[in-house]
Amino acid sequence: MYLSYSGWKKSDNCGFDYWLGYVAKVPLPEPDDRLGSIYGSVVGKLFEDFYNEEIYRQGQPQGIVMGRVGETIRSIIEEEIHPSASWKKGGVLKWKGTGPDQNPKAMYTDEAELAADVRDAVSRGFEIIRHHRLLGKGAQAEVPLDATILGHKLGGRADFIMRRVKPFQDEILLDGKGSRWLDAYVDKRQLQWYAMLFQERNKRLPDQLGFVFWRAESVEDAVLWVPVVPDEIQALKEQVLADIRKIEARISGPKLTIEAARRVFLPIAERTDVSKEDKKQACRFCSYAIEAICPAGAQIVDEKR
């Protein structure tokens, strides 16, 4: 079977969410709001181009990247609403406001406000790159790392891989984050997953792993380094293979109805071993946390509001 880090995390966190999105592929009653992910997608694309097109070798690289902000935002928005791939479902953008098709808790009122935030991230990003020496031999972005392990295809893409320039000269694997808070929405297992795939493909581990926070208030602390511990990565590999066996056992047999799947793949909202805060965090970002599909999740979302 195929399993990505996001799919594995969902299966571990909320089995019902995993079944809905990855097994049954249950369509949503209405397109989901994509505004919350636009910022990260735009910043990621800008720095992807910075590395892959070797913009850093040109004069005034920061100006070149800044000049691409508007067109990149428009391109990402178009892709989110009208995906180029036929298998992808388009979403909507609900800007901040109280009118129809708006969201009073959205981050941005319009494209101009989003662009200002992105430009601030680009400026801060160049400071981060200079301070942490995030340049070097073979610098790449959006690096495919898919690998086959015991007949199962495990998927993943590293945001950035490079061997840093002096004085470090270490091979690093990084994942970019849009949050200002260094401990928000990160799980070291994500980087360890990428390191596991990197090892399968290259027969070695990177020297360091890290999360880059483009919005970090302190440039010095903008990279959260995660040590490479071979035993932990091997343990993750064994856990993932064990979890695949469990998933395969659950989805074998007759096709499940949503009601039956809710019993087999228990929603996180109904689990007794998970804190209320963790349930709120998971359900807040779940498109299936609606009354028609997951009543318990919908109740948690309503409480959050």
PDB file of C-alpha atoms in Angstrom:
ATOM      1  CA  MET A   1       0.000   0.000   0.000  1.00  0.00           C
ATOM      2  CA  TYR A   2       0.956   3.685  -0.298  1.00  0.00           C
ATOM      3  CA  LEU A   3       1.357   5.753   2.848  1.00  0.00           C
ATOM      4  CA  SER A   4       2.581   9.316   3.312  1.00  0.00           C
ATOM      5  CA  TYR A   5       3.563  10.943   6.583  1.00  0.00           C
ATOM      6  CA  SER A   6       0.302  12.900   6.685  1.00  0.00           C
ATOM      7  CA  GLY A   7      -1.685   9.722   6.051  1.00  0.00           C
ATOM      8  CA  TRP A   8       0.224   7.803   8.705  1.00  0.00           C
ATOM      9  CA  LYS A   9      -0.229  10.612  11.222  1.00  0.00           C
ATOM     10  CA  LYS A  10      -3.955  10.695  10.539  1.00  0.00           C
ATOM     11  CA  SER A  11      -4.233   6.927  10.940  1.00  0.00           C
ATOM     12  CA  ASP A  12      -2.421   7.222  14.275  1.00  0.00           C
ATOM     13  CA  ASN A  13      -4.320  10.307  15.412  1.00  0.00           C
ATOM     14  CA  CYS A  14      -7.852   9.824  14.056  1.00  0.00           C
ATOM     15  CA  GLY A  15      -8.454   6.560  12.256  1.00  0.00           C
ATOM     16  CA  PHE A  16     -11.871   7.706  11.071  1.00  0.00           C
ATOM     17  CA  ASP A  17     -10.392  10.805   9.378  1.00  0.00           C
ATOM     18  CA  TYR A  18      -7.843   8.525   7.674  1.00  0.00           C
ATOM     19  CA  TRP A  19     -10.543   6.137   6.433  1.00  0.00           C
ATOM     20  CA  LEU A  20     -12.718   8.974   5.131  1.00  0.00           C
ATOM     21  CA  GLY A  21      -9.948  10.733   3.209  1.00  0.00           C
ATOM     22  CA  TYR A  22      -7.543   7.987   2.166  1.00  0.00           C
ATOM     23  CA  VAL A  23      -9.599   4.785   1.941  1.00  0.00           C
ATOM     24  CA  ALA A  24     -13.209   5.668   1.096  1.00  0.00           C
ATOM     25  CA  LYS A  25     -12.326   9.113  -0.325  1.00  0.00           C
ATOM     26  CA  VAL A  26     -15.656  10.475   0.881  1.00  0.00           C
ATOM     27  CA  PRO A  27     -16.428  13.782  -0.873  1.00  0.00           C
ATOM     28  CA  LEU A  28     -17.251  16.822   1.239  1.00  0.00           C
ATOM     29  CA  PRO A  29     -20.795  18.209   1.034  1.00  0.00           C
ATOM     30  CA  GLU A  30     -19.320  21.570   0.001  1.00  0.00           C
ATOM     31  CA  PRO A  31     -15.836  22.804  -1.004  1.00  0.00           C
ATOM     32  CA  ASP A  32     -13.548  23.426   1.967  1.00  0.00           C
ATOM     33  CA  ASP A  33     -12.001  26.794   2.806  1.00  0.00           C
ATOM     34  CA  ARG A  34      -8.354  26.921   1.647  1.00  0.00           C
ATOM     35  CA  LEU A  35      -7.418  30.444   2.802  1.00  0.00           C
ATOM     36  CA  GLY A  36      -5.588  29.154   5.871  1.00  0.00           C
ATOM     37  CA  SER A  37      -3.091  27.219   3.728  1.00  0.00           C
ATOM     38  CA  ILE A  38      -2.431  29.883   1.068  1.00  0.00           C
ATOM     39  CA  TYR A  39       0.222  31.759   3.060  1.00  0.00           C
ATOM     40  CA  GLY A  40       2.344  28.652   3.650  1.00  0.00           C
ATOM     41  CA  SER A  41       1.968  27.499   0.045  1.00  0.00           C
ATOM     42  CA  VAL A  42       3.047  30.877  -1.339  1.00  0.00           C
ATOM     43  CA  VAL A  43       6.058  31.260   0.963  1.00  0.00           C
ATOM     44  CA  GLY A  44       7.056  27.668   0.253  1.00  0.00           C
ATOM     45  CA  LYS A  45       6.837  28.186  -3.515  1.00  0.00           C
ATOM     46  CA  LEU A  46       8.890  31.399  -3.381  1.00  0.00           C
ATOM     47  CA  PHE A  47      11.751  29.749  -1.504  1.00  0.00           C
ATOM     48  CA  GLU A  48      11.434  26.611  -3.618  1.00  0.00           C
ATOM     49  CA  ASP A  49      12.141  28.766  -6.666  1.00  0.00           C
ATOM     50  CA  PHE A  50      14.923  30.580  -4.803  1.00  0.00           C
ATOM     51  CA  TYR A  51      16.820  27.296  -4.428  1.00  0.00           C
ATOM     52  CA  ASN A  52      15.808  25.295  -7.494  1.00  0.00           C
ATOM     53  CA  GLU A  53      16.289  28.179  -9.929  1.00  0.00           C
ATOM     54  CA  GLU A  54      19.476  29.228  -8.109  1.00  0.00           C
ATOM     55  CA  ILE A  55      18.189  32.770  -7.710  1.00  0.00           C
ATOM     56  CA  TYR A  56      20.782  33.177  -4.943  1.00  0.00           C
ATOM     57  CA  ARG A  57      23.453  33.285  -7.663  1.00  0.00           C
ATOM     58  CA  GLN A  58      21.876  36.322  -9.318  1.00  0.00           C
ATOM     59  CA  GLY A  59      22.234  39.972  -8.411  1.00  0.00           C
ATOM     60  CA  GLN A  60      19.665  41.252  -5.888  1.00  0.00           C
ATOM     61  CA  PRO A  61      18.080  37.852  -5.204  1.00  0.00           C
ATOM     62  CA  GLN A  62      15.800  39.262  -2.497  1.00  0.00           C
ATOM     63  CA  GLY A  63      14.389  41.796  -4.938  1.00  0.00           C
ATOM     64  CA  ILE A  64      13.764  39.055  -7.504  1.00  0.00           C
ATOM     65  CA  VAL A  65      11.829  36.952  -4.988  1.00  0.00           C
ATOM     66  CA  MET A  66       9.888  39.981  -3.741  1.00  0.00           C
ATOM     67  CA  GLY A  67       8.930  40.757  -7.324  1.00  0.00           C
ATOM     68  CA  ARG A  68       7.300  37.338  -7.662  1.00  0.00           C
ATOM     69  CA  VAL A  69       4.982  37.647  -4.651  1.00  0.00           C
ATOM     70  CA  GLY A  70       1.896  38.888  -6.487  1.00  0.00           C
ATOM     71  CA  GLU A  71       2.029  36.442  -9.376  1.00  0.00           C
ATOM     72  CA  THR A  72       2.778  33.547  -7.029  1.00  0.00           C
ATOM     73  CA  ILE A  73      -0.221  34.377  -4.845  1.00  0.00           C
ATOM     74  CA  ARG A  74      -2.497  34.491  -7.881  1.00  0.00           C
ATOM     75  CA  SER A  75      -1.081  31.221  -9.210  1.00  0.00           C
ATOM     76  CA  ILE A  76      -1.530  29.409  -5.870  1.00  0.00           C
ATOM     77  CA  ILE A  77      -5.073  30.733  -5.448  1.00  0.00           C
ATOM     78  CA  GLU A  78      -5.995  29.602  -8.950  1.00  0.00           C
ATOM     79  CA  GLU A  79      -4.574  26.133  -8.273  1.00  0.00           C
ATOM     80  CA  GLU A  80      -6.488  25.828  -4.993  1.00  0.00           C
ATOM     81  CA  ILE A  81      -9.800  26.829  -6.560  1.00  0.00           C
ATOM     82  CA  HIS A  82      -9.346  25.194  -9.977  1.00  0.00           C
ATOM     83  CA  PRO A  83      -6.755  22.389  -9.603  1.00  0.00           C
ATOM     84  CA  SER A  84      -4.822  21.415 -12.717  1.00  0.00           C
ATOM     85  CA  ALA A  85      -4.914  17.735 -11.711  1.00  0.00           C
ATOM     86  CA  SER A  86      -8.245  16.065 -12.478  1.00  0.00           C
ATOM     87  CA  TRP A  87      -8.147  13.974  -9.292  1.00  0.00           C
ATOM     88  CA  LYS A  88      -7.886  17.022  -7.022  1.00  0.00           C
ATOM     89  CA  LYS A  89     -10.950  18.751  -5.637  1.00  0.00           C
ATOM     90  CA  GLY A  90     -11.138  22.541  -5.764  1.00  0.00           C
ATOM     91  CA  GLY A  91     -11.778  24.608  -2.663  1.00  0.00           C
ATOM     92  CA  VAL A  92     -12.912  28.132  -1.878  1.00  0.00           C
ATOM     93  CA  LEU A  93     -11.384  31.173  -0.191  1.00  0.00           C
ATOM     94  CA  LYS A  94     -13.332  32.792   2.624  1.00  0.00           C
ATOM     95  CA  TRP A  95     -11.756  36.173   3.351  1.00  0.00           C
ATOM     96  CA  LYS A  96     -12.218  37.875   6.712  1.00  0.00           C
ATOM     97  CA  GLY A  97     -15.598  39.543   7.091  1.00  0.00           C
ATOM     98  CA  THR A  98     -19.183  39.046   8.161  1.00  0.00           C
ATOM     99  CA  GLY A  99     -20.797  38.923   4.736  1.00  0.00           C
ATOM    100  CA  PRO A 100     -21.852  35.937   2.628  1.00  0.00           C
ATOM    101  CA  ASP A 101     -19.009  33.483   1.897  1.00  0.00           C
ATOM    102  CA  GLN A 102     -16.770  35.234   4.453  1.00  0.00           C
ATOM    103  CA  ASN A 103     -15.264  34.099   7.733  1.00  0.00           C
ATOM    104  CA  PRO A 104     -15.046  36.530  10.674  1.00  0.00           C
ATOM    105  CA  LYS A 105     -12.085  34.568  12.063  1.00  0.00           C
ATOM    106  CA  ALA A 106     -10.079  34.393   8.833  1.00  0.00           C
ATOM    107  CA  MET A 107      -6.521  35.731   8.852  1.00  0.00           C
ATOM    108  CA  TYR A 108      -6.820  38.096   5.884  1.00  0.00           C
ATOM    109  CA  THR A 109      -9.408  40.517   4.560  1.00  0.00           C
ATOM    110  CA  ASP A 110      -8.064  40.533   1.010  1.00  0.00           C
ATOM    111  CA  GLU A 111      -5.171  39.612  -1.281  1.00  0.00           C
ATOM    112  CA  ALA A 112      -3.258  42.806  -0.467  1.00  0.00           C
ATOM    113  CA  GLU A 113      -3.160  41.946   3.242  1.00  0.00           C
ATOM    114  CA  LEU A 114      -1.961  38.456   2.424  1.00  0.00           C
ATOM    115  CA  ALA A 115       0.752  39.850   0.132  1.00  0.00           C
ATOM    116  CA  ALA A 116       2.026  42.172   2.882  1.00  0.00           C
ATOM    117  CA  ASP A 117       2.378  39.216   5.242  1.00  0.00           C
ATOM    118  CA  VAL A 118       4.180  37.168   2.570  1.00  0.00           C
ATOM    119  CA  ARG A 119       6.637  40.018   1.836  1.00  0.00           C
ATOM    120  CA  ASP A 120       7.398  40.256   5.533  1.00  0.00           C
ATOM    121  CA  ALA A 121       8.117  36.508   5.556  1.00  0.00           C
ATOM    122  CA  VAL A 122      10.412  36.815   2.537  1.00  0.00           C
ATOM    123  CA  SER A 123      12.390  39.604   4.186  1.00  0.00           C
ATOM    124  CA  ARG A 124      12.679  37.606   7.398  1.00  0.00           C
ATOM    125  CA  GLY A 125      13.485  34.475   5.407  1.00  0.00           C
ATOM    126  CA  PHE A 126      16.539  36.063   3.817  1.00  0.00           C
ATOM    127  CA  GLU A 127      17.776  37.082   7.265  1.00  0.00           C
ATOM    128  CA  ILE A 128      17.279  33.500   8.456  1.00  0.00           C
ATOM    129  CA  ILE A 129      19.121  32.075   5.441  1.00  0.00           C
ATOM    130  CA  ARG A 130      22.083  34.408   6.010  1.00  0.00           C
ATOM    131  CA  HIS A 131      22.250  33.834   9.759  1.00  0.00           C
ATOM    132  CA  HIS A 132      21.977  30.040   9.630  1.00  0.00           C
ATOM    133  CA  ARG A 133      24.012  29.708   6.414  1.00  0.00           C
ATOM    134  CA  LEU A 134      21.205  27.859   4.632  1.00  0.00           C
ATOM    135  CA  LEU A 135      23.056  27.704   1.340  1.00  0.00           C
ATOM    136  CA  GLY A 136      25.514  25.257  -0.052  1.00  0.00           C
ATOM    137  CA  LYS A 137      26.386  22.485  -2.436  1.00  0.00           C
ATOM    138  CA  GLY A 138      23.450  20.729  -4.056  1.00  0.00           C
ATOM    139  CA  ALA A 139      20.822  22.912  -2.409  1.00  0.00           C
ATOM    140  CA  GLN A 140      17.394  21.647  -3.511  1.00  0.00           C
ATOM    141  CA  ALA A 141      13.780  22.320  -2.624  1.00  0.00           C
ATOM    142  CA  GLU A 142      10.691  20.098  -2.783  1.00  0.00           C
ATOM    143  CA  VAL A 143      12.865  17.002  -3.030  1.00  0.00           C
ATOM    144  CA  PRO A 144      10.900  13.762  -3.711  1.00  0.00           C
ATOM    145  CA  LEU A 145      11.856  11.016  -1.259  1.00  0.00           C
ATOM    146  CA  ASP A 146       9.385   8.213  -2.073  1.00  0.00           C
ATOM    147  CA  ALA A 147      10.828   4.816  -1.203  1.00  0.00           C
ATOM    148  CA  THR A 148       9.573   1.237  -1.273  1.00  0.00           C
ATOM    149  CA  ILE A 149      10.029  -0.738   1.953  1.00  0.00           C
ATOM    150  CA  LEU A 150       8.937  -4.381   2.096  1.00  0.00           C
ATOM    151  CA  GLY A 151       6.626  -3.829  -0.855  1.00  0.00           C
ATOM    152  CA  HIS A 152       4.978  -0.712   0.572  1.00  0.00           C
ATOM    153  CA  LYS A 153       5.522   2.679  -1.032  1.00  0.00           C
ATOM    154  CA  LEU A 154       6.165   5.329   1.588  1.00  0.00           C
ATOM    155  CA  GLY A 155       5.847   8.864   0.294  1.00  0.00           C
ATOM    156  CA  GLY A 156       7.333  12.185   1.243  1.00  0.00           C
ATOM    157  CA  ARG A 157       8.931  15.397   0.002  1.00  0.00           C
ATOM    158  CA  ALA A 158      11.594  17.357   1.844  1.00  0.00           C
ATOM    159  CA  ASP A 159      11.163  21.108   1.646  1.00  0.00           C
ATOM    160  CA  PHE A 160      14.931  21.655   1.520  1.00  0.00           C
ATOM    161  CA  ILE A 161      18.065  19.502   1.400  1.00  0.00           C
ATOM    162  CA  MET A 162      21.583  20.917   1.195  1.00  0.00           C
ATOM    163  CA  ARG A 163      25.142  20.690   2.424  1.00  0.00           C
ATOM    164  CA  ARG A 164      25.714  23.986   4.178  1.00  0.00           C
ATOM    165  CA  VAL A 165      28.626  26.263   3.417  1.00  0.00           C
ATOM    166  CA  LYS A 166      31.450  26.863   5.881  1.00  0.00           C
ATOM    167  CA  PRO A 167      31.838  26.758   8.814  1.00  0.00           C
ATOM    168  CA  PHE A 168      29.182  24.012   9.083  1.00  0.00           C
ATOM    169  CA  GLN A 169      29.508  21.883   5.930  1.00  0.00           C
ATOM    170  CA  ASP A 170      26.852  19.497   7.240  1.00  0.00           C
ATOM    171  CA  GLU A 171      24.148  17.819   5.176  1.00  0.00           C
ATOM    172  CA  ILE A 172      20.775  19.058   6.430  1.00  0.00           C
ATOM    173  CA  LEU A 173      17.137  18.289   5.723  1.00  0.00           C
ATOM    174  CA  LEU A 174      14.628  21.043   6.541  1.00  0.00           C
ATOM    175  CA  ASP A 175      10.883  21.558   6.656  1.00  0.00           C
ATOM    176  CA  GLY A 176       9.429  25.072   6.441  1.00  0.00           C
ATOM    177  CA  LYS A 177       6.710  26.274   8.817  1.00  0.00           C
ATOM    178  CA  GLY A 178       4.500  29.353   8.689  1.00  0.00           C
ATOM    179  CA  SER A 179       3.820  29.637  12.418  1.00  0.00           C
ATOM    180  CA  ARG A 180       5.445  32.280  14.649  1.00  0.00           C
ATOM    181  CA  TRP A 181       5.644  29.798  17.507  1.00  0.00           C
ATOM    182  CA  LEU A 182       8.484  27.294  17.489  1.00  0.00           C
ATOM    183  CA  ASP A 183       6.534  24.565  19.274  1.00  0.00           C
ATOM    184  CA  ALA A 184       3.310  24.931  17.299  1.00  0.00           C
ATOM    185  CA  TYR A 185       2.123  22.260  14.843  1.00  0.00           C
ATOM    186  CA  VAL A 186       5.432  20.406  14.741  1.00  0.00           C
ATOM    187  CA  ASP A 187       6.202  16.760  15.346  1.00  0.00           C
ATOM    188  CA  LYS A 188       9.782  15.564  15.110  1.00  0.00           C
ATOM    189  CA  ARG A 189       8.479  12.337  13.604  1.00  0.00           C
ATOM    190  CA  GLN A 190       7.766  14.278  10.408  1.00  0.00           C
ATOM    191  CA  LEU A 191      11.472  14.998   9.957  1.00  0.00           C
ATOM    192  CA  GLN A 192      12.375  11.495  11.077  1.00  0.00           C
ATOM    193  CA  TRP A 193       9.982  10.148   8.421  1.00  0.00           C
ATOM    194  CA  TYR A 194      11.851  12.121   5.755  1.00  0.00           C
ATOM    195  CA  ALA A 195      15.191  10.973   7.185  1.00  0.00           C
ATOM    196  CA  MET A 196      13.958   7.365   7.019  1.00  0.00           C
ATOM    197  CA  LEU A 197      13.114   7.768   3.327  1.00  0.00           C
ATOM    198  CA  PHE A 198      16.362   9.642   2.667  1.00  0.00           C
ATOM    199  CA  GLN A 199      18.277   6.727   4.169  1.00  0.00           C
ATOM    200  CA  GLU A 200      16.397   4.187   2.045  1.00  0.00           C
ATOM    201  CA  ARG A 201      17.288   6.112  -1.108  1.00  0.00           C
ATOM    202  CA  ASN A 202      20.832   7.196  -0.271  1.00  0.00           C
ATOM    203  CA  LYS A 203      22.070   4.515   2.159  1.00  0.00           C
ATOM    204  CA  ARG A 204      23.003   7.208   4.680  1.00  0.00           C
ATOM    205  CA  LEU A 205      21.323   9.606   7.057  1.00  0.00           C
ATOM    206  CA  PRO A 206      21.549  13.411   6.871  1.00  0.00           C
ATOM    207  CA  ASP A 207      23.679  15.082   9.542  1.00  0.00           C
ATOM    208  CA  GLN A 208      20.929  17.318  10.896  1.00  0.00           C
ATOM    209  CA  LEU A 209      17.174  17.805  10.691  1.00  0.00           C
ATOM    210  CA  GLY A 210      15.327  21.030  11.330  1.00  0.00           C
ATOM    211  CA  PHE A 211      12.124  23.055  11.134  1.00  0.00           C
ATOM    212  CA  VAL A 212      12.487  26.572   9.664  1.00  0.00           C
ATOM    213  CA  PHE A 213       9.975  29.080  11.029  1.00  0.00           C
ATOM    214  CA  TRP A 214       9.662  31.886   8.476  1.00  0.00           C
ATOM    215  CA  ARG A 215       7.623  33.981  10.908  1.00  0.00           C
ATOM    216  CA  ALA A 216       9.862  33.510  13.944  1.00  0.00           C
ATOM    217  CA  GLU A 217      10.306  36.715  15.928  1.00  0.00           C
ATOM    218  CA  SER A 218      13.961  35.875  16.589  1.00  0.00           C
ATOM    219  CA  VAL A 219      16.150  35.114  13.567  1.00  0.00           C
ATOM    220  CA  GLU A 220      18.627  33.358  15.851  1.00  0.00           C
ATOM    221  CA  ASP A 221      15.943  30.917  17.031  1.00  0.00           C
ATOM    222  CA  ALA A 222      14.169  30.521  13.694  1.00  0.00           C
ATOM    223  CA  VAL A 223      15.514  27.002  13.091  1.00  0.00           C
ATOM    224  CA  LEU A 224      14.446  24.286  15.513  1.00  0.00           C
ATOM    225  CA  TRP A 225      17.070  21.582  15.126  1.00  0.00           C
ATOM    226  CA  VAL A 226      16.143  17.947  15.646  1.00  0.00           C
ATOM    227  CA  PRO A 227      19.042  15.557  16.275  1.00  0.00           C
ATOM    228  CA  VAL A 228      19.474  12.547  14.021  1.00  0.00           C
ATOM    229  CA  VAL A 229      19.187   9.466  16.232  1.00  0.00           C
ATOM    230  CA  PRO A 230      19.540   6.285  14.128  1.00  0.00           C
ATOM    231  CA  ASP A 231      17.807   4.082  16.719  1.00  0.00           C
ATOM    232  CA  GLU A 232      14.771   6.382  16.776  1.00  0.00           C
ATOM    233  CA  ILE A 233      14.524   6.362  12.991  1.00  0.00           C
ATOM    234  CA  GLN A 234      14.774   2.563  12.912  1.00  0.00           C
ATOM    235  CA  ALA A 235      12.073   2.357  15.594  1.00  0.00           C
ATOM    236  CA  LEU A 236       9.856   4.646  13.507  1.00  0.00           C
ATOM    237  CA  LYS A 237      10.337   2.398  10.484  1.00  0.00           C
ATOM    238  CA  GLU A 238       9.295  -0.658  12.485  1.00  0.00           C
ATOM    239  CA  GLN A 239       6.278   1.197  13.913  1.00  0.00           C
ATOM    240  CA  VAL A 240       5.139   2.346  10.471  1.00  0.00           C
ATOM    241  CA  LEU A 241       5.343  -1.183   9.045  1.00  0.00           C
ATOM    242  CA  ALA A 242       3.389  -2.514  12.039  1.00  0.00           C
ATOM    243  CA  ASP A 243       0.748   0.170  11.556  1.00  0.00           C
ATOM    244  CA  ILE A 244       0.445  -0.681   7.847  1.00  0.00           C
ATOM    245  CA  ARG A 245      -0.351  -4.263   8.802  1.00  0.00           C
ATOM    246  CA  LYS A 246      -3.088  -3.004  11.155  1.00  0.00           C
ATOM    247  CA  ILE A 247      -4.558  -0.721   8.488  1.00  0.00           C
ATOM    248  CA  GLU A 248      -4.577  -3.504   5.890  1.00  0.00           C
ATOM    249  CA  ALA A 249      -6.338  -5.829   8.322  1.00  0.00           C
ATOM    250  CA  ARG A 250      -9.029  -3.221   9.028  1.00  0.00           C
ATOM    251  CA  ILE A 251      -9.779  -2.365   5.410  1.00  0.00           C
ATOM    252  CA  SER A 252      -9.825  -5.947   4.160  1.00  0.00           C
ATOM    253  CA  GLY A 253     -13.189  -7.545   3.609  1.00  0.00           C
ATOM    254  CA  PRO A 254     -16.521  -5.985   2.583  1.00  0.00           C
ATOM    255  CA  LYS A 255     -16.729  -2.269   1.885  1.00  0.00           C
ATOM    256  CA  LEU A 256     -17.673  -0.348   5.021  1.00  0.00           C
ATOM    257  CA  THR A 257     -20.465   2.167   5.372  1.00  0.00           C
ATOM    258  CA  ILE A 258     -19.639   5.445   7.105  1.00  0.00           C
ATOM    259  CA  GLU A 259     -21.497   4.261  10.216  1.00  0.00           C
ATOM    260  CA  ALA A 260     -19.568   0.976  10.297  1.00  0.00           C
ATOM    261  CA  ALA A 261     -16.246   2.710   9.647  1.00  0.00           C
ATOM    262  CA  ARG A 262     -16.913   5.057  12.567  1.00  0.00           C
ATOM    263  CA  ARG A 263     -16.970   1.988  14.816  1.00  0.00           C
ATOM    264  CA  VAL A 264     -13.921   0.312  13.244  1.00  0.00           C
ATOM    265  CA  PHE A 265     -11.843   3.491  12.889  1.00  0.00           C
ATOM    266  CA  LEU A 266     -12.714   5.353  16.085  1.00  0.00           C
ATOM    267  CA  PRO A 267     -12.802   9.156  15.633  1.00  0.00           C
ATOM    268  CA  ILE A 268     -10.422  11.075  17.865  1.00  0.00           C
ATOM    269  CA  ALA A 269     -13.440  13.017  19.128  1.00  0.00           C
ATOM    270  CA  GLU A 270     -14.776   9.797  20.698  1.00  0.00           C
ATOM    271  CA  ARG A 271     -11.502   8.502  22.132  1.00  0.00           C
ATOM    272  CA  THR A 272     -11.158   8.413  25.922  1.00  0.00           C
ATOM    273  CA  ASP A 273      -7.346   8.333  25.885  1.00  0.00           C
ATOM    274  CA  VAL A 274      -6.968  11.777  24.277  1.00  0.00           C
ATOM    275  CA  SER A 275      -7.164  15.126  26.061  1.00  0.00           C
ATOM    276  CA  LYS A 276      -9.933  17.580  25.214  1.00  0.00           C
ATOM    277  CA  GLU A 277      -7.365  20.098  24.006  1.00  0.00           C
ATOM    278  CA  ASP A 278      -5.838  17.568  21.588  1.00  0.00           C
ATOM    279  CA  LYS A 279      -9.305  16.736  20.323  1.00  0.00           C
ATOM    280  CA  LYS A 280     -10.001  20.439  19.705  1.00  0.00           C
ATOM    281  CA  GLN A 281      -6.726  20.828  17.836  1.00  0.00           C
ATOM    282  CA  ALA A 282      -7.407  17.822  15.600  1.00  0.00           C
ATOM    283  CA  CYS A 283     -11.057  18.568  14.872  1.00  0.00           C
ATOM    284  CA  ARG A 284     -10.408  22.246  14.227  1.00  0.00           C
ATOM    285  CA  PHE A 285      -8.485  21.389  11.061  1.00  0.00           C
ATOM    286  CA  CYS A 286     -10.632  18.432   9.990  1.00  0.00           C
ATOM    287  CA  SER A 287     -12.893  19.027   6.989  1.00  0.00           C
ATOM    288  CA  TYR A 288     -15.007  16.021   7.983  1.00  0.00           C
ATOM    289  CA  ALA A 289     -15.891  17.417  11.431  1.00  0.00           C
ATOM    290  CA  ILE A 290     -19.450  18.182  10.348  1.00  0.00           C
ATOM    291  CA  GLU A 291     -22.757  16.882  11.666  1.00  0.00           C
ATOM    292  CA  ALA A 292     -23.522  14.725   8.615  1.00  0.00           C
ATOM    293  CA  ILE A 293     -20.275  12.767   8.830  1.00  0.00           C
ATOM    294  CA  CYS A 294     -18.770  13.053  12.327  1.00  0.00           C
ATOM    295  CA  PRO A 295     -21.248  14.431  14.874  1.00  0.00           C
ATOM    296  CA  ALA A 296     -18.773  14.190  17.771  1.00  0.00           C
ATOM    297  CA  GLY A 297     -16.187  16.145  15.830  1.00  0.00           C
ATOM    298  CA  ALA A 298     -18.747  18.757  14.790  1.00  0.00           C
ATOM    299  CA  GLN A 299     -19.705  19.245  18.429  1.00  0.00           C
ATOM    300  CA  ILE A 300     -16.074  19.890  19.371  1.00  0.00           C
ATOM    301  CA  VAL A 301     -15.691  22.409  16.532  1.00  0.00           C
ATOM    302  CA  ASP A 302     -18.832  24.226  17.679  1.00  0.00           C
ATOM    303  CA  GLU A 303     -17.453  24.388  21.226  1.00  0.00           C
ATOM    304  CA  LYS A 304     -14.191  25.821  19.854  1.00  0.00           C
ATOM    305  CA  ARG A 305     -16.129  28.621  18.180  1.00  0.00           C
TER     306      ARG A 305
END
